[in-house]
Protein backbone atom coordinates (compact mmCIF):
# COMPACT_ATOMS: atom_id res chain seq x y z
CA UNK A 1 90.70 86.50 88.50
CA UNK A 2 91.39 83.00 86.91
CA UNK A 3 94.74 83.96 85.61
CA UNK A 4 95.70 85.13 89.26
CA UNK A 5 94.63 82.14 90.75
CA UNK A 6 96.46 80.10 88.30
CA UNK A 7 99.68 82.01 88.77
CA UNK A 8 99.45 81.77 92.67
CA UNK A 9 98.87 77.92 92.12
CA UNK A 10 101.91 77.72 89.78
CA UNK A 11 104.13 79.86 92.35
CA UNK A 12 102.96 77.57 95.16
CA UNK A 13 103.80 74.14 93.08
CA UNK A 14 107.15 75.43 91.84
CA UNK A 15 108.39 76.50 95.42
CA UNK A 16 106.90 73.38 96.96
CA UNK A 17 108.81 71.08 94.54
CA UNK A 18 111.79 73.10 95.14
CA UNK A 19 111.52 72.30 98.89
CA UNK A 20 110.95 68.56 98.53
CA UNK A 21 114.10 68.35 96.21
CA UNK A 22 116.26 70.63 98.48
CA UNK A 23 114.92 71.12 101.93
CA UNK A 24 118.03 73.60 102.51
CA UNK A 25 115.65 76.23 100.68
CA UNK A 26 112.93 76.04 103.28
CA UNK A 27 115.89 76.48 106.12
CA UNK A 28 117.00 79.73 104.17
CA UNK A 29 113.64 81.18 103.83
CA UNK A 30 112.78 80.33 107.59
CA UNK A 31 116.04 82.03 108.93
CA UNK A 32 115.59 85.18 106.56
CA UNK A 33 111.81 85.66 107.71
CA UNK A 34 111.17 88.99 108.78
CA UNK A 35 107.96 90.78 110.02
CA UNK A 36 106.95 91.65 106.39
CA UNK A 37 107.31 88.14 105.01
CA UNK A 38 105.52 86.79 107.92
CA UNK A 39 102.28 89.06 107.59
CA UNK A 40 102.40 88.52 103.82
CA UNK A 41 102.51 84.47 104.50
CA UNK A 42 99.54 84.66 106.94
CA UNK A 43 97.47 86.78 104.89
CA UNK A 44 98.26 84.79 101.86
CA UNK A 45 96.95 81.70 103.54
CA UNK A 46 93.68 83.28 104.66
CA UNK A 47 93.12 84.91 101.23
CA UNK A 48 93.87 81.39 99.38
CA UNK A 49 91.53 79.86 101.96
CA UNK A 50 88.94 82.22 101.10
CA UNK A 51 89.53 81.54 97.42
CA UNK A 52 89.06 77.78 98.14
CA UNK A 53 85.85 78.37 99.85
CA UNK A 54 84.63 80.64 97.18
CA UNK A 55 85.27 77.84 94.48
CA UNK A 56 84.19 74.76 96.34
CA UNK A 57 80.49 75.06 95.24
CA UNK A 58 81.53 74.77 91.49
CA UNK A 59 83.95 71.78 91.87
CA UNK A 60 83.44 68.13 92.15
CA UNK A 61 85.28 67.96 95.17
CA UNK A 62 83.68 70.40 96.91
CA UNK A 63 84.20 69.21 100.28
CA UNK A 64 87.91 68.73 99.83
CA UNK A 65 88.08 72.49 98.82
CA UNK A 66 86.09 73.42 101.78
CA UNK A 67 88.04 71.53 104.51
CA UNK A 68 91.45 72.85 102.89
CA UNK A 69 89.89 76.42 102.78
CA UNK A 70 88.86 76.44 106.28
CA UNK A 71 92.29 74.78 107.28
CA UNK A 72 94.14 77.58 105.33
CA UNK A 73 92.03 80.06 107.02
CA UNK A 74 92.64 78.80 110.72
CA UNK A 75 96.35 78.38 110.23
CA UNK A 76 96.75 81.89 108.95
CA UNK A 77 94.48 83.24 111.67
CA UNK A 78 96.55 81.36 114.33
CA UNK A 79 99.87 82.64 112.84
CA UNK A 80 98.62 86.16 113.13
CA UNK A 81 97.28 85.51 116.72
CA UNK A 82 100.59 83.84 117.72
CA UNK A 83 102.78 86.74 116.55
CA UNK A 84 106.10 86.82 114.55
CA UNK A 85 108.35 85.78 117.21
CA UNK A 86 106.46 82.59 118.14
CA UNK A 87 105.69 81.48 114.68
CA UNK A 88 109.29 82.18 113.49
CA UNK A 89 110.51 80.17 116.38
CA UNK A 90 108.02 77.23 115.38
CA UNK A 91 109.24 77.45 111.76
CA UNK A 92 112.85 77.42 112.68
CA UNK A 93 112.16 74.35 114.81
CA UNK A 94 110.64 72.44 112.14
CA UNK A 95 112.96 73.44 109.26
CA UNK A 96 116.23 72.68 111.56
CA UNK A 97 114.51 69.35 112.60
CA UNK A 98 113.51 66.28 110.65
CA UNK A 99 114.20 66.72 106.97
CA UNK A 100 111.45 64.22 106.13
CA UNK A 101 108.96 66.75 107.82
CA UNK A 102 110.05 69.53 105.58
CA UNK A 103 109.58 67.33 102.57
CA UNK A 104 106.02 66.38 103.81
CA UNK A 105 105.20 70.15 104.17
CA UNK A 106 106.45 70.66 100.53
CA UNK A 107 104.22 67.85 99.36
CA UNK A 108 101.14 69.45 101.19
CA UNK A 109 102.29 72.76 99.28
CA UNK A 110 102.04 70.71 95.92
CA UNK A 111 98.69 69.55 96.72
CA UNK A 112 97.52 72.93 97.48
CA UNK A 113 99.13 74.49 94.20
CA UNK A 114 97.77 71.85 91.98
CA UNK A 115 94.50 72.23 93.43
CA UNK A 116 94.63 76.00 92.89
CA UNK A 117 95.73 75.28 89.24
CA UNK A 118 92.76 72.78 88.74
CA UNK A 119 90.45 75.40 90.07
CA UNK A 120 90.97 77.73 86.87
């Protein structure tokens, strides 16, 4: 289980660093998003949020892990509730908008990835 959490953390961190360095990657992913990628991403957020909640008791920053876990679960559940088309339009609006906003989202991804890595 620890190795899986570590691998997920490394993947999220690496992808987020790429998005910070080259926001065009986020645009490409947003434009290529299909329903399978959408559902995978939404459920991945929910599962990572549940991992954060499960490990929050064992970490010194338990409140941070609780808040991030709840936030990820809510975001994933909202994406599932909103549906593919609405969420895709929202994502495309963000990635085609301000490039700095895309970089901030990448920075949040780096934070989440580092927290997952530190959780192992």
